[in-house]
PDB file of C-alpha atoms in Angstrom:
ATOM      1  CA  ALA A   1      -8.496   7.705  -6.974  1.00 63.00           C
ATOM      2  CA  SER A   2     -12.182   7.404  -7.654  1.00 74.00           C
ATOM      3  CA  LYS A   3     -14.370   5.046  -5.631  1.00 68.00           C
ATOM      4  CA  LYS A   4     -14.739   2.808  -8.705  1.00 66.00           C
ATOM      5  CA  ALA A   5     -10.962   2.640  -9.177  1.00 69.00           C
ATOM      6  CA  GLN A   6     -10.482   1.809  -5.487  1.00 69.00           C
ATOM      7  CA  VAL A   7     -12.993  -1.041  -5.715  1.00 68.00           C
ATOM      8  CA  ARG A   8     -11.360  -2.335  -8.902  1.00 67.00           C
ATOM      9  CA  ASN A   9      -7.908  -2.231  -7.250  1.00 71.00           C
ATOM     10  CA  PHE A  10      -9.244  -4.058  -4.184  1.00 73.00           C
ATOM     11  CA  MET A  11     -10.843  -6.723  -6.382  1.00 82.00           C
ATOM     12  CA  PHE A  12      -7.678  -7.138  -8.457  1.00 85.00           C
ATOM     13  CA  ASN A  13      -5.412  -7.407  -5.393  1.00 85.00           C
ATOM     14  CA  ASN A  14      -7.644 -10.054  -3.802  1.00 85.00           C
ATOM     15  CA  PHE A  15      -7.947 -11.845  -7.127  1.00 85.00           C
ATOM     16  CA  ILE A  16      -4.228 -12.026  -7.926  1.00 89.00           C
ATOM     17  CA  ASN A  17      -3.406 -13.257  -4.405  1.00 90.00           C
ATOM     18  CA  ASP A  18      -5.957 -16.100  -4.577  1.00 89.00           C
ATOM     19  CA  PRO A  19      -4.082 -19.236  -5.772  1.00 90.00           C
ATOM     20  CA  MET A  20      -7.038 -20.661  -7.684  1.00 88.00           C
ATOM     21  CA  ALA A  21      -7.941 -17.367  -9.356  1.00 89.00           C
ATOM     22  CA  PHE A  22      -4.248 -16.846 -10.160  1.00 91.00           C
ATOM     23  CA  LYS A  23      -4.087 -20.242 -11.898  1.00 91.00           C
ATOM     24  CA  HIS A  24      -7.200 -19.525 -13.966  1.00 90.00           C
ATOM     25  CA  PHE A  25      -5.901 -16.051 -14.847  1.00 91.00           C
ATOM     26  CA  GLU A  26      -2.558 -17.558 -15.867  1.00 93.00           C
ATOM     27  CA  THR A  27      -4.328 -20.039 -18.174  1.00 92.00           C
ATOM     28  CA  PHE A  28      -6.459 -17.255 -19.664  1.00 92.00           C
ATOM     29  CA  LEU A  29      -3.423 -15.070 -20.332  1.00 93.00           C
ATOM     30  CA  ALA A  30      -1.526 -17.965 -21.934  1.00 93.00           C
ATOM     31  CA  LYS A  31      -4.391 -18.444 -24.396  1.00 91.00           C
ATOM     32  CA  GLN A  32      -5.605 -14.886 -24.926  1.00 91.00           C
ATOM     33  CA  LEU A  33      -2.819 -12.429 -24.003  1.00 92.00           C
ATOM     34  CA  PRO A  34       0.524 -14.285 -23.869  1.00 91.00           C
ATOM     35  CA  GLU A  35       2.489 -11.030 -23.635  1.00 89.00           C
ATOM     36  CA  LEU A  36       0.781 -10.273 -20.311  1.00 93.00           C
ATOM     37  CA  GLY A  37       1.579 -13.809 -19.141  1.00 93.00           C
ATOM     38  CA  LYS A  38       5.193 -12.641 -18.766  1.00 95.00           C
ATOM     39  CA  HIS A  39       3.961  -9.840 -16.527  1.00 95.00           C
ATOM     40  CA  LEU A  40       2.125 -12.326 -14.301  1.00 94.00           C
ATOM     41  CA  HIS A  41       5.171 -14.584 -14.043  1.00 94.00           C
ATOM     42  CA  PHE A  42       7.365 -11.587 -13.205  1.00 96.00           C
ATOM     43  CA  TRP A  43       4.877 -10.616 -10.475  1.00 94.00           C
ATOM     44  CA  GLU A  44       5.013 -14.171  -9.106  1.00 94.00           C
ATOM     45  CA  GLU A  45       8.836 -14.245  -9.106  1.00 93.00           C
ATOM     46  CA  VAL A  46       9.034 -10.909  -7.266  1.00 93.00           C
ATOM     47  CA  GLN A  47       6.563 -12.160  -4.644  1.00 92.00           C
ATOM     48  CA  ARG A  48       8.834 -15.180  -4.125  1.00 90.00           C
ATOM     49  CA  PHE A  49      11.831 -12.827  -3.885  1.00 91.00           C
ATOM     50  CA  LYS A  50      10.061 -10.738  -1.230  1.00 88.00           C
ATOM     51  CA  ARG A  51       9.287 -13.842   0.858  1.00 86.00           C
ATOM     52  CA  SER A  52      12.801 -15.242   0.557  1.00 81.00           C
ATOM     53  CA  ALA A  53      15.021 -14.890   3.605  1.00 64.00           C
ATOM     54  CA  ARG A  54      18.186 -16.036   1.865  1.00 66.00           C
ATOM     55  CA  ASP A  55      19.726 -15.945  -1.584  1.00 63.00           C
ATOM     56  CA  SER A  56      17.844 -12.724  -2.231  1.00 81.00           C
ATOM     57  CA  THR A  57      20.748 -11.289  -4.235  1.00 84.00           C
ATOM     58  CA  GLN A  58      20.765 -14.315  -6.521  1.00 86.00           C
ATOM     59  CA  LEU A  59      16.967 -14.242  -6.887  1.00 89.00           C
ATOM     60  CA  ALA A  60      17.068 -10.527  -7.704  1.00 91.00           C
ATOM     61  CA  GLU A  61      19.747 -11.128 -10.331  1.00 91.00           C
ATOM     62  CA  ASP A  62      17.730 -14.008 -11.807  1.00 93.00           C
ATOM     63  CA  ILE A  63      14.627 -11.807 -12.032  1.00 94.00           C
ATOM     64  CA  ASN A  64      16.665  -9.052 -13.661  1.00 93.00           C
ATOM     65  CA  THR A  65      18.235 -11.469 -16.154  1.00 93.00           C
ATOM     66  CA  GLY A  66      14.970 -13.241 -16.916  1.00 95.00           C
ATOM     67  CA  TYR A  67      12.615 -10.283 -17.333  1.00 96.00           C
ATOM     68  CA  MET A  68      14.468  -6.965 -17.332  1.00 95.00           C
ATOM     69  CA  ALA A  69      17.487  -7.605 -19.565  1.00 92.00           C
ATOM     70  CA  SER A  70      16.753  -6.508 -23.130  1.00 89.00           C
ATOM     71  CA  ASP A  71      17.933  -9.870 -24.502  1.00 92.00           C
ATOM     72  CA  ALA A  72      15.867 -11.972 -22.062  1.00 92.00           C
ATOM     73  CA  GLU A  73      13.478 -14.477 -23.627  1.00 91.00           C
ATOM     74  CA  ASP A  74      10.662 -13.131 -21.404  1.00 93.00           C
ATOM     75  CA  ALA A  75      11.785  -9.495 -21.501  1.00 94.00           C
ATOM     76  CA  ILE A  76       9.168  -6.950 -20.450  1.00 95.00           C
ATOM     77  CA  ALA A  77       9.376  -3.452 -21.910  1.00 94.00           C
ATOM     78  CA  PHE A  78       9.882  -1.571 -18.649  1.00 96.00           C
ATOM     79  CA  PRO A  79      10.396   2.191 -18.765  1.00 96.00           C
ATOM     80  CA  PRO A  80      14.088   3.211 -18.621  1.00 95.00           C
ATOM     81  CA  ASP A  81      13.803   4.767 -15.135  1.00 95.00           C
ATOM     82  CA  ILE A  82      12.565   1.469 -13.668  1.00 94.00           C
ATOM     83  CA  LEU A  83      15.350  -0.484 -15.360  1.00 94.00           C
ATOM     84  CA  ALA A  84      17.951   2.031 -14.147  1.00 93.00           C
ATOM     85  CA  GLY A  85      16.699   1.851 -10.549  1.00 92.00           C
ATOM     86  CA  VAL A  86      16.900  -1.937 -10.407  1.00 92.00           C
ATOM     87  CA  LYS A  87      20.255  -2.009 -12.199  1.00 91.00           C
ATOM     88  CA  ASP A  88      21.623   0.551  -9.739  1.00 90.00           C
ATOM     89  CA  GLY A  89      20.416  -1.497  -6.755  1.00 87.00           C
ATOM     90  CA  LEU A  90      22.004  -4.656  -8.148  1.00 88.00           C
ATOM     91  CA  ALA A  91      25.285  -2.898  -8.946  1.00 88.00           C
ATOM     92  CA  LYS A  92      25.545  -1.400  -5.457  1.00 85.00           C
ATOM     93  CA  ARG A  93      24.320  -4.626  -3.826  1.00 80.00           C
ATOM     94  CA  THR A  94      21.617  -2.611  -2.046  1.00 80.00           C
ATOM     95  CA  ILE A  95      18.924  -5.204  -2.598  1.00 85.00           C
ATOM     96  CA  THR A  96      15.874  -4.975  -0.363  1.00 84.00           C
ATOM     97  CA  PRO A  97      12.341  -6.362  -0.570  1.00 84.00           C
ATOM     98  CA  GLU A  98      11.443  -3.009  -2.186  1.00 87.00           C
ATOM     99  CA  THR A  99      13.988  -3.371  -5.023  1.00 89.00           C
ATOM    100  CA  PHE A 100      11.305  -4.229  -7.577  1.00 93.00           C
ATOM    101  CA  ASP A 101       8.444  -2.098  -6.233  1.00 93.00           C
ATOM    102  CA  SER A 102       8.317   0.316  -9.178  1.00 95.00           C
ATOM    103  CA  ALA A 103       8.515  -2.614 -11.608  1.00 96.00           C
ATOM    104  CA  ILE A 104       5.704  -4.381  -9.736  1.00 95.00           C
ATOM    105  CA  ARG A 105       3.510  -1.267  -9.970  1.00 94.00           C
ATOM    106  CA  PHE A 106       4.170  -1.136 -13.722  1.00 96.00           C
ATOM    107  CA  VAL A 107       3.303  -4.843 -14.149  1.00 95.00           C
ATOM    108  CA  GLU A 108       0.220  -4.659 -11.921  1.00 93.00           C
ATOM    109  CA  ASP A 109      -1.072  -1.664 -13.893  1.00 92.00           C
ATOM    110  CA  ALA A 110      -0.699  -3.656 -17.119  1.00 92.00           C
ATOM    111  CA  LEU A 111      -2.356  -6.759 -15.653  1.00 93.00           C
ATOM    112  CA  ARG A 112      -5.111  -4.766 -13.935  1.00 89.00           C
ATOM    113  CA  GLY A 113      -5.882  -3.042 -17.229  1.00 86.00           C
ATOM    114  CA  ASP A 114      -6.528  -5.203 -20.273  1.00 82.00           C
ATOM    115  CA  GLY A 115      -5.728  -8.593 -18.764  1.00 88.00           C
ATOM    116  CA  PHE A 116      -7.978  -8.463 -15.711  1.00 88.00           C
ATOM    117  CA  HIS A 117     -10.852  -6.726 -17.506  1.00 85.00           C
ATOM    118  CA  GLN A 118     -10.784  -9.174 -20.403  1.00 88.00           C
ATOM    119  CA  PHE A 119     -10.685 -12.114 -17.995  1.00 88.00           C
ATOM    120  CA  VAL A 120     -13.619 -10.827 -15.944  1.00 84.00           C
ATOM    121  CA  ASP A 121     -15.593 -10.077 -19.130  1.00 85.00           C
ATOM    122  CA  HIS A 122     -14.853 -13.510 -20.642  1.00 84.00           C
ATOM    123  CA  PRO A 123     -17.873 -15.698 -19.774  1.00 84.00           C
ATOM    124  CA  GLU A 124     -16.196 -19.064 -20.365  1.00 87.00           C
ATOM    125  CA  HIS A 125     -13.144 -18.403 -18.200  1.00 83.00           C
ATOM    126  CA  MET A 126     -15.149 -16.759 -15.435  1.00 81.00           C
ATOM    127  CA  GLN A 127     -17.591 -19.678 -15.377  1.00 84.00           C
ATOM    128  CA  GLN A 128     -14.669 -22.118 -15.075  1.00 85.00           C
ATOM    129  CA  LEU A 129     -13.330 -20.140 -12.125  1.00 85.00           C
ATOM    130  CA  ILE A 130     -16.739 -19.915 -10.458  1.00 83.00           C
ATOM    131  CA  ARG A 131     -17.259 -23.682 -10.870  1.00 84.00           C
ATOM    132  CA  ALA A 132     -13.774 -24.381  -9.514  1.00 83.00           C
ATOM    133  CA  LYS A 133     -14.348 -22.147  -6.483  1.00 80.00           C
ATOM    134  CA  SER A 134     -17.582 -23.900  -5.546  1.00 83.00           C
ATOM    135  CA  GLY A 135     -18.001 -27.345  -4.086  1.00 63.00           C
ATOM    136  CA  PRO A 136     -16.195 -30.566  -4.937  1.00 59.00           C
ATOM    137  CA  GLN A 137     -14.684 -29.202  -8.136  1.00 45.00           C
ATOM    138  CA  LYS A 138     -12.087 -27.527  -5.910  1.00 48.00           C
ATOM    139  CA  ALA A 139     -10.523 -30.870  -4.969  1.00 47.00           C
ATOM    140  CA  ILE A 140     -10.493 -32.089  -8.571  1.00 46.00           C
ATOM    141  CA  MET A 141      -8.724 -29.001  -9.877  1.00 46.00           C
ATOM    142  CA  PHE A 142      -5.708 -29.401  -7.632  1.00 47.00           C
ATOM    143  CA  GLU A 143      -5.574 -33.196  -7.714  1.00 43.00           C
ATOM    144  CA  ASN A 144      -2.870 -33.161 -10.384  1.00 43.00           C
ATOM    145  CA  GLU A 145      -0.887 -30.538  -8.486  1.00 44.00           C
ATOM    146  CA  TYR A 146      -0.808 -32.729  -5.359  1.00 40.00           C
ATOM    147  CA  GLU A 147       0.337 -35.756  -7.325  1.00 40.00           C
ATOM    148  CA  LYS A 148       3.100 -33.778  -9.058  1.00 42.00           C
ATOM    149  CA  GLU A 149       4.436 -32.582  -5.707  1.00 41.00           C
ATOM    150  CA  GLY A 150       4.370 -36.078  -4.233  1.00 40.00           C
ATOM    151  CA  GLY A 151       1.494 -35.224  -1.935  1.00 39.00           C
ATOM    152  CA  ILE A 152      -1.509 -37.327  -1.221  1.00 38.00           C
ATOM    153  CA  GLY A 153      -3.634 -37.922  -4.258  1.00 37.00           C
ATOM    154  CA  GLU A 154      -6.136 -40.219  -2.580  1.00 37.00           C
ATOM    155  CA  GLU A 155      -8.671 -37.510  -1.728  1.00 37.00           C
ATOM    156  CA  LYS A 156     -10.417 -37.796  -5.068  1.00 37.00           C
ATOM    157  CA  SER A 157     -13.984 -36.998  -5.774  1.00 39.00           C
ATOM    158  CA  GLY A 158     -16.061 -39.544  -7.627  1.00 41.00           C
ATOM    159  CA  ALA A 159     -17.017 -36.893 -10.195  1.00 42.00           C
ATOM    160  CA  SER A 160     -14.990 -36.397 -13.328  1.00 38.00           C
TER     161      SER A 160
END
C-alpha cells in the first residue's frame, strides 16, 4: 500500500476506535449516508462479539441474522464468499473471534471509502467533533449518556 493509503488507514482505525469520534460519525452517517450506518453498527456488533467471553455462539448467530441474512431489516450486501464462510462456521459451530474477519474488512473498506472521506470533508460535522474533543464541551456531550445509564449526572458544566 502507498504511504498515503497507510496514513489514511491509520487515521481511520484510530478514528473508529475513539468513542467520541465514533458517535459523531454515527450521527453523520444517519443523516447523510444511512446505508453505511448499517455497516458501522455491524462493525460495532462484531467488536462486541470479539470481546465477549461467553455466549459467543448466540452473538454470532444474532449478527448473522441481523446483518447477513438476505431478509434482515439491516441486511448488508456482502459478497457470496463472505456469506458462505460465516454460514459454514455457524453450521459447523466453529465460531472464533476471527469468524467475521472477512466481513469486517469488507465493512471497513466501505466505511473508510465514502463515509469517512465525506465526514472528514464535511465542515459542519468536523467542527462539531473538534469542539466536542476540546475543553468543557466533552463533559456536556456525554452528560445525557451518563444519566441514561444511571451514572452520575452531577458533573455538569455551567455552559449550555
